[in-house]
XYZ file of C-alpha atoms in Angstrom:
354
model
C -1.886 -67.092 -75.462
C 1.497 -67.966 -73.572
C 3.302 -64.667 -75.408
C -0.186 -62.758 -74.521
C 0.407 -63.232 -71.089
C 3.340 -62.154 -70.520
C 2.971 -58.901 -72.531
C -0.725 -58.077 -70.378
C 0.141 -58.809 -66.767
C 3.126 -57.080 -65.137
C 6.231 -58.349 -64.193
C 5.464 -58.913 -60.734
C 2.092 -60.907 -61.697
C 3.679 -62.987 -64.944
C 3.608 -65.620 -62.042
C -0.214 -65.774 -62.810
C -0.078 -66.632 -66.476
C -0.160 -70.418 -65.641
C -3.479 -69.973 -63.744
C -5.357 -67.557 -66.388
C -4.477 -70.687 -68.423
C -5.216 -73.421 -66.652
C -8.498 -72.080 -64.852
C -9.881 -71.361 -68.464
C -8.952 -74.303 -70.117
C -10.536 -75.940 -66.885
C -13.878 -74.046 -67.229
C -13.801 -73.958 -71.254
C -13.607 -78.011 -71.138
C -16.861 -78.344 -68.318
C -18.553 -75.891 -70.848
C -17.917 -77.385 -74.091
C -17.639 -80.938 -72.660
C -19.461 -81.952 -69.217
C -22.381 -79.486 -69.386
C -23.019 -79.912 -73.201
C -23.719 -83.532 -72.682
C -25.835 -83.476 -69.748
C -27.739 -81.061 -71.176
C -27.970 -82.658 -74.627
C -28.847 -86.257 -72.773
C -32.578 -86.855 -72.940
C -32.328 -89.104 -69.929
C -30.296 -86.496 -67.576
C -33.001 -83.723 -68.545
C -35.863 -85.660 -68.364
C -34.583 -87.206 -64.703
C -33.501 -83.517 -63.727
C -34.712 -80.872 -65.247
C -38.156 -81.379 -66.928
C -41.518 -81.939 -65.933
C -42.602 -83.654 -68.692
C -40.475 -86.242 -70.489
C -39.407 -85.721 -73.961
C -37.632 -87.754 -76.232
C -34.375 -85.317 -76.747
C -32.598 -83.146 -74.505
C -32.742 -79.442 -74.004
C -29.952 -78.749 -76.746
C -28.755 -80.313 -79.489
C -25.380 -80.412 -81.551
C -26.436 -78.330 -84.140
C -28.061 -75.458 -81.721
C -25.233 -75.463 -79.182
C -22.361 -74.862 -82.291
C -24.420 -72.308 -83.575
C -24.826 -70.392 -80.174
C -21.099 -70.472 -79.368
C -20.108 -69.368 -82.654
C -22.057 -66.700 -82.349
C -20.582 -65.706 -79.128
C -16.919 -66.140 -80.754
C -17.921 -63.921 -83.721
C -19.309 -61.009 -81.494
C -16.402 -60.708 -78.705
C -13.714 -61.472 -81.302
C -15.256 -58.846 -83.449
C -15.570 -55.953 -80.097
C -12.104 -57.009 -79.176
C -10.710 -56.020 -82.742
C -12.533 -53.019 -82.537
C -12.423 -51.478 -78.873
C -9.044 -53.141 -78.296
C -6.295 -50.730 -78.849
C -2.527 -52.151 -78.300
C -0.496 -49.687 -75.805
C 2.111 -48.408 -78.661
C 4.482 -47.537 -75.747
C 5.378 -50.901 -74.856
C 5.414 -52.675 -78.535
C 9.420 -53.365 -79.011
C 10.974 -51.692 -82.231
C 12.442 -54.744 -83.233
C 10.197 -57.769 -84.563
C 9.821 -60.747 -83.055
C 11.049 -62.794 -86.076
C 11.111 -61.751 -89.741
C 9.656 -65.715 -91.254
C 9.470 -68.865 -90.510
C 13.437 -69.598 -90.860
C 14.224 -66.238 -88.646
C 11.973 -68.479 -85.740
C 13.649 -71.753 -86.147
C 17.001 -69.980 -85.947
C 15.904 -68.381 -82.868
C 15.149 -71.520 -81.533
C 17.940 -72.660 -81.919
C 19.594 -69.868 -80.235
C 17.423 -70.222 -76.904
C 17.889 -73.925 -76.610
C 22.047 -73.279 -77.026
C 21.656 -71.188 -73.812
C 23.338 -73.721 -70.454
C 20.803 -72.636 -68.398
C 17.894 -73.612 -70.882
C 19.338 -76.762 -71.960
C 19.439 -77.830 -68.767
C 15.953 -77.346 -67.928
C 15.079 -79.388 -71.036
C 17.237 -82.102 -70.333
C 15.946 -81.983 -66.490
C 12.231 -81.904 -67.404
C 11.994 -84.401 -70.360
C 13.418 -86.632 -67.514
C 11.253 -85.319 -65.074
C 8.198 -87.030 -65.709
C 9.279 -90.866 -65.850
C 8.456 -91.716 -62.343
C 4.322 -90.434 -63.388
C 4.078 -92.244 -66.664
C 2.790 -95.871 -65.436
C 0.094 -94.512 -63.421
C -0.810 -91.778 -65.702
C -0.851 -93.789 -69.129
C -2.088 -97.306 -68.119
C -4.424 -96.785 -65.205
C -7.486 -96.117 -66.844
C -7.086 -98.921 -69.184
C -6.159 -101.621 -66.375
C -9.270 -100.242 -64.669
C -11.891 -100.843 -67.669
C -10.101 -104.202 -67.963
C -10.625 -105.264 -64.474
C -14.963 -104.581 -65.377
C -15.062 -100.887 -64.082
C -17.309 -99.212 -66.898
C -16.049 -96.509 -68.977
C -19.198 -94.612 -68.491
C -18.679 -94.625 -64.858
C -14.995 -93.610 -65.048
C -16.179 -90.661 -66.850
C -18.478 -89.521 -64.434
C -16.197 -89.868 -61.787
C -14.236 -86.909 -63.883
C -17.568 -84.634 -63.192
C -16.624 -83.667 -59.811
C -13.327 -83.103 -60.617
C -14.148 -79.728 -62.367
C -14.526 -77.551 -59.549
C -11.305 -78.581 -57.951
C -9.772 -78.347 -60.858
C -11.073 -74.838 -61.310
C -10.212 -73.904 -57.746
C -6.367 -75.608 -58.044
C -5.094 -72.982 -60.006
C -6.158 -70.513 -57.915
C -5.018 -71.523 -54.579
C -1.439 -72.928 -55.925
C -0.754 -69.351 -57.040
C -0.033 -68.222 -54.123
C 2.908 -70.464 -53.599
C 3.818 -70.172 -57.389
C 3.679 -66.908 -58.523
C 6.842 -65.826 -55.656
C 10.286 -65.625 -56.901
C 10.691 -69.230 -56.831
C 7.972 -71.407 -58.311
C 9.925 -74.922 -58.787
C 9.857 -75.710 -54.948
C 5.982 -76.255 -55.217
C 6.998 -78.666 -58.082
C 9.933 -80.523 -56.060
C 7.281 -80.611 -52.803
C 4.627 -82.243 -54.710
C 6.845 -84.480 -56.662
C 6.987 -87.508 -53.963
C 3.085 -87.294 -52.962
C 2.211 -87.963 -57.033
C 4.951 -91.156 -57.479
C 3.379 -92.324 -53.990
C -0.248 -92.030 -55.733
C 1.344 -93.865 -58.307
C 1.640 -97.035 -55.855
C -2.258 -96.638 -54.930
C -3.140 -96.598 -58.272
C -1.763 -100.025 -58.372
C -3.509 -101.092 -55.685
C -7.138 -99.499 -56.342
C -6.362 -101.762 -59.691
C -5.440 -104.686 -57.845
C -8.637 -104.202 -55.221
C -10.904 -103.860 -58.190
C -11.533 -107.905 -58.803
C -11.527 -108.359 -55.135
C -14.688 -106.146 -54.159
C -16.327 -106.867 -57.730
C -19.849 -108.233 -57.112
C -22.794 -109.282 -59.990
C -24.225 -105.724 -59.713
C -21.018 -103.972 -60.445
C -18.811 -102.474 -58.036
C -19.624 -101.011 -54.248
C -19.811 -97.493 -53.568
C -17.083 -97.050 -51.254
C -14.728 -98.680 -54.445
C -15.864 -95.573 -56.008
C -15.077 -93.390 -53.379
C -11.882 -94.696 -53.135
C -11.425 -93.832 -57.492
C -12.668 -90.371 -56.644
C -10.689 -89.759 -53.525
C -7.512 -91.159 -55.290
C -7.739 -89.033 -58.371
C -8.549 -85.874 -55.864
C -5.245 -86.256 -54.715
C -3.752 -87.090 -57.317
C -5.100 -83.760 -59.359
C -3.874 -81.379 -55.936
C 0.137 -83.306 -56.972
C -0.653 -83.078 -60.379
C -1.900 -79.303 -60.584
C 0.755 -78.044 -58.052
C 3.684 -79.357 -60.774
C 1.609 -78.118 -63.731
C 1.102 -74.843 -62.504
C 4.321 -74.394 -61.128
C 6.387 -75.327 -64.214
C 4.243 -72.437 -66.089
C 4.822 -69.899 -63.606
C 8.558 -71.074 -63.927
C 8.342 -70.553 -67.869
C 6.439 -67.806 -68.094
C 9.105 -65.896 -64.996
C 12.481 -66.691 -67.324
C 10.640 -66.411 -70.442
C 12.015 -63.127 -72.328
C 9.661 -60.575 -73.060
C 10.891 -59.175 -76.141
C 10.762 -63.162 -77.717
C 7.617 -64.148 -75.121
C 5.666 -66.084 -77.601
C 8.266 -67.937 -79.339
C 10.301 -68.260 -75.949
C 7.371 -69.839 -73.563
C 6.061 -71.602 -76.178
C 9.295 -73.586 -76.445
C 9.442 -73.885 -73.049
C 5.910 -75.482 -72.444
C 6.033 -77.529 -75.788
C 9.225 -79.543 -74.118
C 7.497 -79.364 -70.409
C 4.970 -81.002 -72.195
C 6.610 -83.492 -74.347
C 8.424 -84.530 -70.980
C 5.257 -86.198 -70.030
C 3.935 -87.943 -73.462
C 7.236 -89.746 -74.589
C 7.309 -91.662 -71.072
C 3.374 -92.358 -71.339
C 3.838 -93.820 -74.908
C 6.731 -96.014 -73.570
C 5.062 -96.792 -70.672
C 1.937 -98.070 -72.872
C 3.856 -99.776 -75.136
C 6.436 -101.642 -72.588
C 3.342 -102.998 -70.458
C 3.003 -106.748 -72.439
C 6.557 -107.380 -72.796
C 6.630 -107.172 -68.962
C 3.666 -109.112 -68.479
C 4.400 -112.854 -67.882
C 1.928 -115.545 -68.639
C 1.939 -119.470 -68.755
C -0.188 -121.876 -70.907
C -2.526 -123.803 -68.650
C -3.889 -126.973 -69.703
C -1.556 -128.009 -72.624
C 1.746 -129.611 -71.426
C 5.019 -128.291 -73.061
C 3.816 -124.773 -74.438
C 4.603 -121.194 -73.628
C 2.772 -117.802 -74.088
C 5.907 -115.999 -74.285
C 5.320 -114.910 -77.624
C 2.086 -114.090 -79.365
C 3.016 -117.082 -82.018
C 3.267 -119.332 -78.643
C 0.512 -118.043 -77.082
C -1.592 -119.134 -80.922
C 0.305 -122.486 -80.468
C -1.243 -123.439 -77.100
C -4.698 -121.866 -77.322
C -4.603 -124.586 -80.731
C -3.465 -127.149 -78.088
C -6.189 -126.952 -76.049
C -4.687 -124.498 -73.496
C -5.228 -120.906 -72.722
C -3.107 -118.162 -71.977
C -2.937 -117.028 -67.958
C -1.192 -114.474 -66.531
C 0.953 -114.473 -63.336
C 2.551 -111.732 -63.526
C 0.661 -108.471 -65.045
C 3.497 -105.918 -66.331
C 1.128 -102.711 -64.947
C 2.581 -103.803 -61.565
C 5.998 -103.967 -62.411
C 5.768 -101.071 -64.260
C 4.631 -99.356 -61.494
C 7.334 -100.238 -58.736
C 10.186 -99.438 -61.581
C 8.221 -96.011 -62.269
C 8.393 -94.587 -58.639
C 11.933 -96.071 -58.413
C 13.201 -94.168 -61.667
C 10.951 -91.241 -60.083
C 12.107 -91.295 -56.650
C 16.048 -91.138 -58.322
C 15.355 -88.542 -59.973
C 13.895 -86.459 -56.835
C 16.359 -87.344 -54.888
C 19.765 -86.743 -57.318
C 18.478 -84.239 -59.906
C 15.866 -82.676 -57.913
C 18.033 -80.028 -56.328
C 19.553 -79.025 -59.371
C 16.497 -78.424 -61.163
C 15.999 -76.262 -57.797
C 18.509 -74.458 -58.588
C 17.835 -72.882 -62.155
C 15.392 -70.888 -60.159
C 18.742 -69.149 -58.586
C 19.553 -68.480 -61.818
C 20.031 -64.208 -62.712
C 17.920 -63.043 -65.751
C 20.919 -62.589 -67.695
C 21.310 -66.539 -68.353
C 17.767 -66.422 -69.529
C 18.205 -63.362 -71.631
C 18.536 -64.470 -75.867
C 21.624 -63.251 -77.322
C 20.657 -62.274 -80.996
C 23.417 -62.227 -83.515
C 20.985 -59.552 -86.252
C-alpha cells in the first residue's frame, strides 16, 4: 500500500498518502469491528432495530465472513482484469532482484545522514507518550471502570477519527509536514498529565452503581483530544515519509520509514509497561518488621498476617518522568527534527552501487 501510493497520486498530492491510509484503516476497523458486533448482538438488535425479539442478532460470524469474502473475490478479481498499469511510468530497472538485493538496499538507505537521523530522532520521539498510551487503560479497569464500557467509549471515536485525516491534510500535505507534528507534540504530553488525573479521580467519584456520567464525559472528552494530538503526529510523520520517500525504491523505502516511525512508539510502551511495579512503592500493614519490596517480601508478610498497600503507585511517577523526558526532547531535539524537512531531495535520493 505505502509503495502504491506514491506511484498513483502525483507528486504534488503524495502528501495525501497518509490520509488514504489512515481514513481506510479508520472506516475498514468500524466495518469489520464496531458495526459487526452491534449488529451480531442479539440484545443491540432486539433494543434497536427489531420489532420482535429474537434470540440472535441480524448476522452472524459465519454469514458476515462469507459476504465480505465475496466482496474481496469480485473487486480483486475486476481490478486484475480492468486494471491496466501505465507502462510509461514503470522504471526500467527493478526494484530489487531477491530477498538479499532488499536487505542490502536497506542497508544502503539507513547509511544515508539525513535518514539516520530521522531514525535516531523518531525512535526517541515517542518516550514522553508511552506512560499514558501503554498503562492508562489498564490503571483505569483497575480502579473498577468496566472494560465493556471503555470499549464503548471507543464507538464515538470513529467518526472523528474518520474526519482527522481529512482535515489535518491540509496542514500536512504542504512542503513541510513535521511542524504539524512539533505543534501537536506539547498538547499530547500535557494529555498525558490528565490521564493521570482522570485515573486518580476515578476512586473518588466511584459510587455502588458504577461511575457518574459526567466521569464518562470526562474519558470521552479526554481521549477526543487526545486522538486530534495523536492523529495530527500520525498523519504528519506519513506525509513526511511518503514526501522524501524515493519513487523508484517507494515500497521498500516508506516501508522502512513507517516500520521505524512505528517501532518508535512500541519499544517505549513495552518499557513503560514493564517499569510500572518496580516504581510502585508499597508497605506491609499490619505485620511489624516486613516489607513488600520484593514479591518474596510481599509472600512473607501476607503469611504474617499483613497485606500489601501501596503508597506510592508507579503509573504516577511514570507519568511526571514521561512528559519530562517528552518535554526535553521538544524542546532540544525538536528543532532539528524540524529541520530534515529543509533538507534538498538529493540527501533523500538512494545511491545504488549495481
Amino acid at each position: 500500500v505505502d509503495g502504491w501510493a506514491l506511484t498513483m497520486l502525483s507528486r504534488e498530492n503524495v502528501g495525501y498518502a497518509s490520509t488514504c491510509n489512515s481514513v481506510g484503516q479508520t472506516a475498514g476497523y468500524f466495518l469489520g469491528n464496531v458495526l459487526f458486533l452491534a449488529l451480531e448482538s442479539a440484545s443491540f438488535c432486539n433494543k434497536y432495530l427489531r420489532f420482535e425479539p429474537q434470540p440472535r442478532g441480524i448476522v452472524t460470524l459465519s454469514d458476515f465472513l462469507f459476504f465480505w469474502g465475496a466482496v474481496f473475490l469480485v473487486t480483486t478479481t475486476l481490478v486484475a482484469f480492468l486494471k491496466k498499469e501505465n507502462e510509461e511510468l514503470i522504471p526500467a530497472k527493478e526494484e530489487t532482484k531477491g530477498i538479499t538485493d532488499t536487505y542490502r538496499l536497506l542497508f544502503s538507505i539507513i547509511k544515508m545522514p539525513a535518514v539516520l537521523t530521522f531514525c535516531l530522532l523518531i525512535l526517541t520521539s515517542k518516550i514522553g507518550f508511552s506512560a499514558a498510551d501503554a498503562v492508562t487503560g489498564l490503571k483505569l479497569v483497575e480502579e473498577g471502570v468496566p472494560k465493556e464500557h471503555l470499549a464503548l467509549l471507543a464507538v464515538p471515536m470513529v467518526p472523528l477519527q474518520i474526519i482527522l485525516p481529512l482535515v489535518i491534510s491540509k496542514y500536512t500535505a504542504g512542503p513541510q509536514p513535521l511542524n504539524t507534528f512539533y505543534k501537536a507534540m506539547p498538547y499530547r504530553l500535557l494529555l498525558g498529565l490528565e490521564f493521570a488525573f482522570l485515573v486518580w479521580w476515578a476512586p473518588k467519584v466511584k459510587h455502588e452503581g458504577g461511575f457518574p456520567v459526567y466521569y464518562y464525559a470526562a474519558v470521552v472528552l479526554s481521549y477526543a483530544l487526545h486522538q486530534i494530538t495523536l492523529y495530527s503526529m500520525y498523519v504528519a510523520i506519513m506525509a513526511f515519509n511518503a514526501k522524501v520517500s524515493d519513487p523508484l525504491i517507494g515500497g521498500t523505502y516508506m516501508t522502512l520509514l513507517n516500520t521505524v516511525s512505528n517501532l518508535g512508539g512500541n519499544w517505549p510502551s513495552t518499557v513503560a509497561l514493564w517499569l510500572v511495579d518496580p516504581l510502585t512503592v508499597k508497605e506491609c500493614a499490619g505485620a511489624q518488621g516486613h516489607t513488600c519490596a520484593t514479591a518474596g517480601a510481599s509472600e512473607l508478610c501476607t503469611a504474617a498476617g499483613g497485606s500489601c498497600v501501596t503508597t506510592l503507585d508507579g503509573y504516577y511517577v511514570e507519568s511526571i518522568i514521561c512528559v519530562v523526558l517528552g518535554f526535553a526532547w521538544w524542546f532540544f531535539l525538536g528543532p532539528k527534527f524540524k529541520k530534515l524537512q529543509d533538507e534538498g531531495q538529493s540527501s533523500w535520493k538512494c545511491k545504488r552501487s549495481n
